[in-house]
Short mmCIF file of C-alpha atoms and ligand atoms in Angstrom, two decimals:
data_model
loop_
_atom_site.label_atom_id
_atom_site.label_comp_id
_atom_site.label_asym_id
_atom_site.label_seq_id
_atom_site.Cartn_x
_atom_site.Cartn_y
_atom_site.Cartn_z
CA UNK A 16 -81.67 -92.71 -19.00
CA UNK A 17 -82.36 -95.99 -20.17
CA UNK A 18 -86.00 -96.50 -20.17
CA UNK A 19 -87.75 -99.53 -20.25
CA UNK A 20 -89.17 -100.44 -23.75
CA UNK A 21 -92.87 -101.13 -22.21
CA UNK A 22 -93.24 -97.82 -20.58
CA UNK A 23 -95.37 -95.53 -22.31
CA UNK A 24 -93.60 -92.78 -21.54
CA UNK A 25 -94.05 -89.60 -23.41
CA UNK A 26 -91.62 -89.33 -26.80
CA UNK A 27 -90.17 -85.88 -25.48
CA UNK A 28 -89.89 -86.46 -22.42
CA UNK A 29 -87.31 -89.58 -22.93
CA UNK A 30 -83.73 -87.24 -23.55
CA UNK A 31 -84.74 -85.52 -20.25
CA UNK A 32 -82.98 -85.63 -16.69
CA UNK A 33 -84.30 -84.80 -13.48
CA UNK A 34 -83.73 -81.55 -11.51
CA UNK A 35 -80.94 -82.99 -9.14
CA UNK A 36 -78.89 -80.41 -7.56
CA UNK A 37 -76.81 -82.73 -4.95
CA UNK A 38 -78.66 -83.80 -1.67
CA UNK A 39 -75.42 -84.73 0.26
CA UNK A 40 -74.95 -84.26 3.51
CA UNK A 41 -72.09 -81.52 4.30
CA UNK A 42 -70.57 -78.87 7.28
CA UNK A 43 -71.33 -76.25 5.20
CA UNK A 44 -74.23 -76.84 2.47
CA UNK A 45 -73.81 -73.63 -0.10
CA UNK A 46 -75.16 -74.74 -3.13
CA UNK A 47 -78.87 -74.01 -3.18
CA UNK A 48 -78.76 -70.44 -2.63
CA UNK A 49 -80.85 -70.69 0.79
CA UNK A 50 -80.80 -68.16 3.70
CA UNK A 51 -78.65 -69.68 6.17
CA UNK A 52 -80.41 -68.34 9.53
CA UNK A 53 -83.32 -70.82 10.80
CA UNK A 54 -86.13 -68.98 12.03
CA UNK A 55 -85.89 -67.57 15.41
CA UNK A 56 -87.61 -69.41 18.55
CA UNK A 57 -90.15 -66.93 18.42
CA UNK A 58 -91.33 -67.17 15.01
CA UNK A 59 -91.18 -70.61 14.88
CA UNK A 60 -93.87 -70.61 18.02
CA UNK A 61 -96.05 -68.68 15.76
CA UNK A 62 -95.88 -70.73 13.23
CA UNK A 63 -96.50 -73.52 15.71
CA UNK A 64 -99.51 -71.72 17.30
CA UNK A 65 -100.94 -71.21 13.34
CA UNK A 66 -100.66 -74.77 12.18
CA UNK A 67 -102.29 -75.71 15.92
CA UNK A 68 -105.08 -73.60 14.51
CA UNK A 69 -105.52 -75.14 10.87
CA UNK A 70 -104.92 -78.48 11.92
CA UNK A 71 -108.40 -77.93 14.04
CA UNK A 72 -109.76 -77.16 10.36
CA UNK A 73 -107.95 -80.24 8.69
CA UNK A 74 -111.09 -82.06 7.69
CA UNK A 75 -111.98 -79.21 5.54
CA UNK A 76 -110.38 -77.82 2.46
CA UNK A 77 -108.09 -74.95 2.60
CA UNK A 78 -109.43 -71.45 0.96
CA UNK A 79 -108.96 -72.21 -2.69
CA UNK A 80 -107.73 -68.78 -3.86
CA UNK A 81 -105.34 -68.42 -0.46
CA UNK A 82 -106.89 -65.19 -0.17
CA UNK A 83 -105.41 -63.87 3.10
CA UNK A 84 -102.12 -64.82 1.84
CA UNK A 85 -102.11 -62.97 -1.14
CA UNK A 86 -103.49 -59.68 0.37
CA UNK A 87 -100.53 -59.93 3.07
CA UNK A 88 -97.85 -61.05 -0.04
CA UNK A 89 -99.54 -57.92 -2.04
CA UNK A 90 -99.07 -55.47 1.23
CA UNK A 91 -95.41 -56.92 1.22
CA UNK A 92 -95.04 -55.68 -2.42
CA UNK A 93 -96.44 -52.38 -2.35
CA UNK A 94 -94.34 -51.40 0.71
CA UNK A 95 -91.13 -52.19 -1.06
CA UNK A 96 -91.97 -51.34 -4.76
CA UNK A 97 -94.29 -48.54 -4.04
CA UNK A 98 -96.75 -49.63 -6.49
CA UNK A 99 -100.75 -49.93 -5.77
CA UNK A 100 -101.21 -53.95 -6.03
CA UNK A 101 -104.35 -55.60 -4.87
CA UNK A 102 -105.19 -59.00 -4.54
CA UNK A 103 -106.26 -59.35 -8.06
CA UNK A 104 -103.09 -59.01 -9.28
CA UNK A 105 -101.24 -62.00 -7.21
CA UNK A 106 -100.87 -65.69 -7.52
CA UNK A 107 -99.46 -67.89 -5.07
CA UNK A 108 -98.19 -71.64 -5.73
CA UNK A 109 -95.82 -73.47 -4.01
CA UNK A 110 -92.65 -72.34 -4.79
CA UNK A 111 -92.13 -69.99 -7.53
CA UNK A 112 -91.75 -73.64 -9.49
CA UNK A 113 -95.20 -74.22 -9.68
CA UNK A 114 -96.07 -70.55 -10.95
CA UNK A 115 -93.15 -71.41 -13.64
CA UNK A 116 -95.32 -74.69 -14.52
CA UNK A 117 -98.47 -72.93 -14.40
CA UNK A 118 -97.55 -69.90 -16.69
CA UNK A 119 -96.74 -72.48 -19.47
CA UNK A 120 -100.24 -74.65 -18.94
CA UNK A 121 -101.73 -71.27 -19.90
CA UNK A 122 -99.34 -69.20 -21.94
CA UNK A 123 -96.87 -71.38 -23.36
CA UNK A 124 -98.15 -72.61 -27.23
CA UNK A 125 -95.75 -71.67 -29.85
CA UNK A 126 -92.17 -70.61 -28.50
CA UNK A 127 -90.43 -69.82 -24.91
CA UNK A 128 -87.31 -67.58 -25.11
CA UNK A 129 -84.56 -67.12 -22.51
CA UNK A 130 -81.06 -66.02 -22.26
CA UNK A 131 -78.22 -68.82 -21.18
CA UNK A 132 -76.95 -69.28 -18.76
CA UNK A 133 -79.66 -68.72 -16.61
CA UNK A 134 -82.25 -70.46 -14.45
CA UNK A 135 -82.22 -74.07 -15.50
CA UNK A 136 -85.67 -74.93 -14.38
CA UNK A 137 -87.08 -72.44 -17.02
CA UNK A 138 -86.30 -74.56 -20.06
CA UNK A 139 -87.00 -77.95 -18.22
CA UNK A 140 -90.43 -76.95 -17.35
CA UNK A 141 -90.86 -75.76 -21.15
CA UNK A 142 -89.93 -79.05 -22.11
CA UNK A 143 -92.02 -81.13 -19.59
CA UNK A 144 -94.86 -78.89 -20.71
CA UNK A 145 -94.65 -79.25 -24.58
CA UNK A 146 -93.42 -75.81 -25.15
CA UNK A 147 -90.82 -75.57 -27.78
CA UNK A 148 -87.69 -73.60 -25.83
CA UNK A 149 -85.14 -71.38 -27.56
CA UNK A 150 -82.07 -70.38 -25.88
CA UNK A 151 -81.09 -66.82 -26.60
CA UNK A 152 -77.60 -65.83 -26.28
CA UNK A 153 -75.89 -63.11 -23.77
CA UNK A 154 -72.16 -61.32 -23.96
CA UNK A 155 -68.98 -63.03 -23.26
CA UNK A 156 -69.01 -61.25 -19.86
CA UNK A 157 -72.59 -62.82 -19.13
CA UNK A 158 -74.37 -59.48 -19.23
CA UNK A 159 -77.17 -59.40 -20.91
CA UNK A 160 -77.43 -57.77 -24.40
CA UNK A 161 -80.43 -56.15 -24.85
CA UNK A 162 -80.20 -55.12 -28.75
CA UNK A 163 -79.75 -58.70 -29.24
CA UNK A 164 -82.44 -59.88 -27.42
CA UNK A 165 -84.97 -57.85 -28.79
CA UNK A 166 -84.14 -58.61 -32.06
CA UNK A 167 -84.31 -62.35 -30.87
CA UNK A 168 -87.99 -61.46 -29.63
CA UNK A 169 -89.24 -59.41 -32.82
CA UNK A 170 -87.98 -62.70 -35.03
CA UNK A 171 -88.98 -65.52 -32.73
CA UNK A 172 -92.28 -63.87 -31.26
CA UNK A 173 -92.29 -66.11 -28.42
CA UNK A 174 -95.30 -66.29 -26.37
CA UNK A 175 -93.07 -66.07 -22.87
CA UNK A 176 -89.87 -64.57 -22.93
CA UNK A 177 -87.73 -65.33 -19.95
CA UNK A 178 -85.27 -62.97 -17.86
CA UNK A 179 -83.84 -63.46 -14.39
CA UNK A 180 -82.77 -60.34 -12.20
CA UNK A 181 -79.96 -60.91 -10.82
CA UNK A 182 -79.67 -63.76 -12.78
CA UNK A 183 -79.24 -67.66 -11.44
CA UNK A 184 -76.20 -68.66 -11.72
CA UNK A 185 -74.09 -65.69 -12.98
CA UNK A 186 -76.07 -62.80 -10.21
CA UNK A 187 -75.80 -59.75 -12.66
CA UNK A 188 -79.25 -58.13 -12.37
CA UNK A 189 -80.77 -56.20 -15.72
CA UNK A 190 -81.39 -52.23 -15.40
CA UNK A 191 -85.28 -51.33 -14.79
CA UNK A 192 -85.13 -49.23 -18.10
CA UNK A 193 -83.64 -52.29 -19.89
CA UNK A 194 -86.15 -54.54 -18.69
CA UNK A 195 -88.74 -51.86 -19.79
CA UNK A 196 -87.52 -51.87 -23.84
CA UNK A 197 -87.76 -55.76 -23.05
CA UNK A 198 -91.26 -55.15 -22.41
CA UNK A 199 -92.16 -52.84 -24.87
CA UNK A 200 -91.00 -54.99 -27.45
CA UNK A 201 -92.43 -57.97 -25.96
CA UNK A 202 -95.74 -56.10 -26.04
CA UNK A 203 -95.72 -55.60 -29.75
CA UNK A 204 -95.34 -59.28 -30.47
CA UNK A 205 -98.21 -59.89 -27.73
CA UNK A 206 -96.42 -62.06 -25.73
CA UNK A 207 -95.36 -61.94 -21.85
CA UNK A 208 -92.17 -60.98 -20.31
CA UNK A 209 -91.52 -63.06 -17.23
CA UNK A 210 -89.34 -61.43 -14.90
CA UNK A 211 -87.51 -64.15 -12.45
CA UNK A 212 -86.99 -62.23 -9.22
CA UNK A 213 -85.89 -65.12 -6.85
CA UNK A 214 -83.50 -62.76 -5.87
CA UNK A 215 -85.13 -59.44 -5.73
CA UNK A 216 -84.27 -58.22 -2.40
CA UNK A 217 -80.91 -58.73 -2.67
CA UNK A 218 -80.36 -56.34 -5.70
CA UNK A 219 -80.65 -52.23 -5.30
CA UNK A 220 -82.44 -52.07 -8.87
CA UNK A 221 -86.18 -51.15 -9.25
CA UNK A 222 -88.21 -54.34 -9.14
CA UNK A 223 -89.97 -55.08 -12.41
CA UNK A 224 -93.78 -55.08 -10.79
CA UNK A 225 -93.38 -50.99 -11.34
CA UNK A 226 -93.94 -51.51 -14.81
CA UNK A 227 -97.11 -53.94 -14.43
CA UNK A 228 -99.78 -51.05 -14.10
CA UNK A 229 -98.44 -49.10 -17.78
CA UNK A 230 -97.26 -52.45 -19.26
CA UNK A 231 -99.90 -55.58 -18.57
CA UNK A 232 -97.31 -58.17 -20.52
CA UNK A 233 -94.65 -57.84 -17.60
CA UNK A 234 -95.18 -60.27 -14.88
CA UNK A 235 -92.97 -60.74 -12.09
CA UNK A 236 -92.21 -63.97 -10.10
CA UNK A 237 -91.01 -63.68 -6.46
CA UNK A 238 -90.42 -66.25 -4.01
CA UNK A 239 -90.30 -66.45 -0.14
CA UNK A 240 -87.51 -69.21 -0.50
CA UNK A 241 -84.21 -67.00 -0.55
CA UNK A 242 -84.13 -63.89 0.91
CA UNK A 243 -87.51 -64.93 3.39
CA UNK A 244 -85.47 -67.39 4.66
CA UNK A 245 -88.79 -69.62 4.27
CA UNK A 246 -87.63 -72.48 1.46
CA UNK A 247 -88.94 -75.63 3.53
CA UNK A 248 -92.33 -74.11 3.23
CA UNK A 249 -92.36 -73.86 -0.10
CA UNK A 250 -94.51 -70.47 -1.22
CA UNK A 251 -93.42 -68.39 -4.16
CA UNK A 252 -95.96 -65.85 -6.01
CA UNK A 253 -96.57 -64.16 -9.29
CA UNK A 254 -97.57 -60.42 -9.83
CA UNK A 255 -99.44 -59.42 -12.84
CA UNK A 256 -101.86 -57.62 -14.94
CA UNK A 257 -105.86 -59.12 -13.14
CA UNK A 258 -105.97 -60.88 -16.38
CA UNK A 259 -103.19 -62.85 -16.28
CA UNK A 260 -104.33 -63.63 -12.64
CA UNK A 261 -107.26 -64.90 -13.84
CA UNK A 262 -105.99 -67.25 -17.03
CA UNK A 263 -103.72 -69.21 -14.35
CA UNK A 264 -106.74 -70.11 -12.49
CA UNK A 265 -107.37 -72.22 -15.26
CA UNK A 266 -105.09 -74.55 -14.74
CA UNK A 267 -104.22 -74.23 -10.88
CA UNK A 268 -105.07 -78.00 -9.43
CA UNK A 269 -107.86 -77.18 -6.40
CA UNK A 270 -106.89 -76.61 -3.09
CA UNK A 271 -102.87 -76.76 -4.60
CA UNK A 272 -101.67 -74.58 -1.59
CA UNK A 273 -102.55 -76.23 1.88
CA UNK A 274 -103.76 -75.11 4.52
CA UNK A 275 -100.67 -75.65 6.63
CA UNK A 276 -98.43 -73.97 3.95
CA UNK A 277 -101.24 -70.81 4.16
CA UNK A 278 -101.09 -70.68 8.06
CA UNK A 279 -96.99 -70.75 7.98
CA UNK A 280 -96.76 -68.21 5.09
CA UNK A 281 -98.78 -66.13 6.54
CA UNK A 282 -97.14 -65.56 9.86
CA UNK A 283 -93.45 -65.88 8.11
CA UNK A 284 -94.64 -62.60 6.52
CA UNK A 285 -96.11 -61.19 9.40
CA UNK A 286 -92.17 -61.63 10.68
CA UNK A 287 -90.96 -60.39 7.67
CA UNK A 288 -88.69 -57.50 9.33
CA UNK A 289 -87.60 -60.62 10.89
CA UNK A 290 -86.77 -62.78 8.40
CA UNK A 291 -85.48 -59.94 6.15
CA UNK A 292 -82.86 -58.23 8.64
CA UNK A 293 -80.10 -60.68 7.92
CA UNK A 294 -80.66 -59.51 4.04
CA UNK A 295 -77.92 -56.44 4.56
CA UNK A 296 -75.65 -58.77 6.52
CA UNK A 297 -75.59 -61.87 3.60
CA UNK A 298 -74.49 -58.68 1.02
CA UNK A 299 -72.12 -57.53 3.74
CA UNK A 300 -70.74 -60.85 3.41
CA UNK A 301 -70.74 -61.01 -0.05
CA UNK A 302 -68.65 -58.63 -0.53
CA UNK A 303 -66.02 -59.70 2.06
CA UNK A 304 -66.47 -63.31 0.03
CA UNK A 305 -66.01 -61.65 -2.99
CA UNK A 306 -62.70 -59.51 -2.01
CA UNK A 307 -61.29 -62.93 -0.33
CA UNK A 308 -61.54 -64.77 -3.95
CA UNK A 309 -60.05 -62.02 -5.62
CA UNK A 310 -57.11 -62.14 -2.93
CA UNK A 311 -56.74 -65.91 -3.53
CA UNK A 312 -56.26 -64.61 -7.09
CA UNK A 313 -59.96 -66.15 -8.58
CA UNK A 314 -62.14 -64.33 -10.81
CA UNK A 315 -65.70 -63.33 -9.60
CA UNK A 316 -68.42 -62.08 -12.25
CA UNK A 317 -70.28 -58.94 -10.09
CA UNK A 318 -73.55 -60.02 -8.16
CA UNK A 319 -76.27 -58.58 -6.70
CA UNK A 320 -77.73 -61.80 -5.19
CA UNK A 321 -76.47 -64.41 -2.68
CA UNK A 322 -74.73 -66.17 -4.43
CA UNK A 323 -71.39 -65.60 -6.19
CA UNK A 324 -69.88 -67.28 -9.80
CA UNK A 325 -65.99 -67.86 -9.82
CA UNK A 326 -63.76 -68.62 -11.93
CA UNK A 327 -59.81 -68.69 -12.22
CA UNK A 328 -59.01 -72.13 -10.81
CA UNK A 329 -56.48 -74.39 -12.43
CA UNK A 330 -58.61 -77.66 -11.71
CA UNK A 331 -61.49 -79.03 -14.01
CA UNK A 332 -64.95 -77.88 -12.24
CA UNK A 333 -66.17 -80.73 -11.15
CA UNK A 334 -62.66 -81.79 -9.39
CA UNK A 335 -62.50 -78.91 -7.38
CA UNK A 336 -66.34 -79.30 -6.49
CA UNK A 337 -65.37 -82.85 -5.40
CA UNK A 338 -62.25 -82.00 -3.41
CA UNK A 339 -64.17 -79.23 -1.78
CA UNK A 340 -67.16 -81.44 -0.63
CA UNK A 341 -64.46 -83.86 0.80
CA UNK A 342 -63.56 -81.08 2.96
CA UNK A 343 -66.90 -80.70 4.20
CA UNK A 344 -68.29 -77.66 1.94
CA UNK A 345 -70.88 -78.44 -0.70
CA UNK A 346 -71.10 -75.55 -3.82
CA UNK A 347 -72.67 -75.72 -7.08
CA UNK A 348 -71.20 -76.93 -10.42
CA UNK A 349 -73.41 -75.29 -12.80
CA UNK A 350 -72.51 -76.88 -15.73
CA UNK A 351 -70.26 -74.08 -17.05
CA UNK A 352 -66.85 -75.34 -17.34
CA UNK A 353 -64.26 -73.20 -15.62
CA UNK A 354 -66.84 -72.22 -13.11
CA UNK A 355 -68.42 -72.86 -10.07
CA UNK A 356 -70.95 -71.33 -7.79
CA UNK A 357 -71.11 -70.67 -4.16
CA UNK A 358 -74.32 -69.51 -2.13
CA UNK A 359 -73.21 -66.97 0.35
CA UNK A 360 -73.69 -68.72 3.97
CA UNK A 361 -73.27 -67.84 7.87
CA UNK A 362 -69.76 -66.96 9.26
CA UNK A 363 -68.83 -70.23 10.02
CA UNK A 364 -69.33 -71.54 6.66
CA UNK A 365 -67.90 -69.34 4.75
CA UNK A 366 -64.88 -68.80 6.62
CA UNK A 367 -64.59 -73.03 6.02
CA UNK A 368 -65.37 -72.96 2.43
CA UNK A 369 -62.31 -69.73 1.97
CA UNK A 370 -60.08 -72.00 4.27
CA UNK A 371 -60.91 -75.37 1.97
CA UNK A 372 -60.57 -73.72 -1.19
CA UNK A 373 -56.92 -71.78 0.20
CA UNK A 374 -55.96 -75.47 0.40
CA UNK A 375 -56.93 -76.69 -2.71
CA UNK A 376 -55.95 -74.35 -5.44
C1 PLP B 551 -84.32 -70.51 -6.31
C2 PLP B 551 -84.96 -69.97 -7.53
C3 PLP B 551 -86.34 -70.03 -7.67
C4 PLP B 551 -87.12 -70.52 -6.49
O1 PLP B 551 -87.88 -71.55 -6.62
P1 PLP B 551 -88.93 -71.92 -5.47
O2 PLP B 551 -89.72 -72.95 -6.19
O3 PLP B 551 -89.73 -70.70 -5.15
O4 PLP B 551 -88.18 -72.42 -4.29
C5 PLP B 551 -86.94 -69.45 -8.76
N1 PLP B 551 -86.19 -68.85 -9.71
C6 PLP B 551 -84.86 -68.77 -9.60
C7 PLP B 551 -84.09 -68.03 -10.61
C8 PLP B 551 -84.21 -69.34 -8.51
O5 PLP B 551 -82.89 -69.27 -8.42
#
């Protein structure tokens, strides 16, 4: 960007760019990693009837500290994990963005660590937030090595150390044992292992918040924006040792989750068997996904999300991304040439983005 010479714009923040994925209008939008089923007439009533409520309340400020939401996330958690959460152990922002942001207000002085490719937002919100980022490396095959990145952490001792599972864009998740020598070693340098699971409920591995209650560094961010089929309302969450809870209330803005966003979280999760059943159907059609790329002779690196990284195509990346969003299907060039992405979507659209792509390569 060319800025203007009389803006006093922040020094560091000057070589950055935006977060931009596309906004473009298409017949089949599969770039974003969203759940493609709308909520059903039912739930949206609720939701309706909720907001009704709160708007009768909209003179007022929400609760502060969301607390009905949190005990209902926390119930969510310790049904699936089996693990003994209570409300002092949650945070909830909106979107798991925010709890990103907020984790470096409070944590981030000295270094942040995280393996590439992986969750772009995680070194831009670094940046915006003064915290100096290192990019650790992973194998060829974009697994990630674990000798390697403990050694990484006992030389850098960064004060947040980053890993997504299954990781954005690539979808390989990391092994609950693995994740647990992450956070020993993470423990001995006293920093904080932040464990990015957007995609949680896709994957069959152990979800991280089982280590919280031995280990206090891990903490775990979820959000109700892929799987909960819930991204317009924007609500993600953090779980975490009580004292962790309690530093990112020290830089939470007041009131920062409204009360519309509380009323329409909170009945989303009360619909959660709901909103979760098409979960087993988007793997279901991963997999077919997956099997049709490898019979159109494309490489696929293994996920456990809902998403799925390809490779194998003669084109440049960003041609083929073109052609295919001329045809009506928008997908995800991630920056990583040779590959593209593609969120897993209904029947309809991914039966048009197989057909587009038959035509094009
Ligand atoms: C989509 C995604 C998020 C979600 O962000 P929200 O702000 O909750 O919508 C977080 N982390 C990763 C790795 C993601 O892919």
């Amino acid at each position: 960007m060319n800025w203007p010479t009389w803006l006093p714009l922040r020094k560091d923040l000057t070589p950055l760019t935006p977060y931009g994925a596309p906004q473009v209008p298409a017949q089949a939008s599969l770039n974003t990693n969203e759940n493609p089923y709308s909520p059903s007439p039912a739930l949206q009533k609720a939701i309706a009837d909720a907001v009704m409520v709160a708007a009768a309340n909209l003179n007022r400020y929400p609760d502060r500290d969301a607390n009905e939401l949190r005990t209902k996330l926390a119930g969510y958690i310790n049904s699936t994990s089996r693990v003994n959460l209570t409300i002092d152990n949650i945070w909830a922002a909106n979107g798991s963005n925010e709890i990103i942001q907020s984790i470096f207000l409070a944590f981030g002085q000295g270094s942040a660590l995280g393996f590439t490719p992986s969750y772009s937002m995680h070194p831009l919100i670094a940046k915006v937030c003064g915290t100096n980022w290192v990019d650790g490396k992973r194998n060829s095959d974009f697994s990630l090595n674990v000798e390697l990145a403990i050694e990484q952490i006992v030389q850098i001792k960064p004060a947040l150390t980053f890993i997504t599972t299954p990781n954005n864009p690539t979808g390989g998740s990391v092994s609950i044992s693995q994740i647990k020598s992450l956070a020993d070693a993470v423990a001995k340098v006293n920093g904080l292992l932040i464990v990015d699971e957007a995609y949680a409920e896709f994957s069959t591995e152990d979800s991280a918040v089982t280590l919280i209650a031995k280990n206090p560094h891990v903490v775990v961010i979820r959000t109700m924006s892929k799987a909960f089929a819930f991204a317009g309302a924007r609500v993600g969450y953090m779980l975490c040792d009580s004292s962790v809870k309690d530093a990112m209330m020290l830089v939470r803005l007041p009131y920062h989750l409204s009360a519309l966003t509380q009323a329409a979280a909170s009945v989303a999760i009360d619909f959660k068997d709901e909103l979760l059943g098409y979960v087993s159907e988007l793997i279901r059609a991963r997999e077919a996904m997956t099997a049709q790329l490898h019979a159109l002779g494309l490489k696929v690196v293994p996920s456990s999300a809902n998403f799925i990284l390809f490779t194998g195509f003669k084109a440049e990346a960003p041609k083929l991304w073109s052609e295919l969003l001329g045809k009506g299907v928008l997908i995800r060039d991630v920056g990583l040439p040779g590959y593209l992405r593609v969120t897993v979507g209904n029947e309809a659209e991914n039966t048009l983005f197989i057909t587009a792509l038959k035509e094009l390569i």
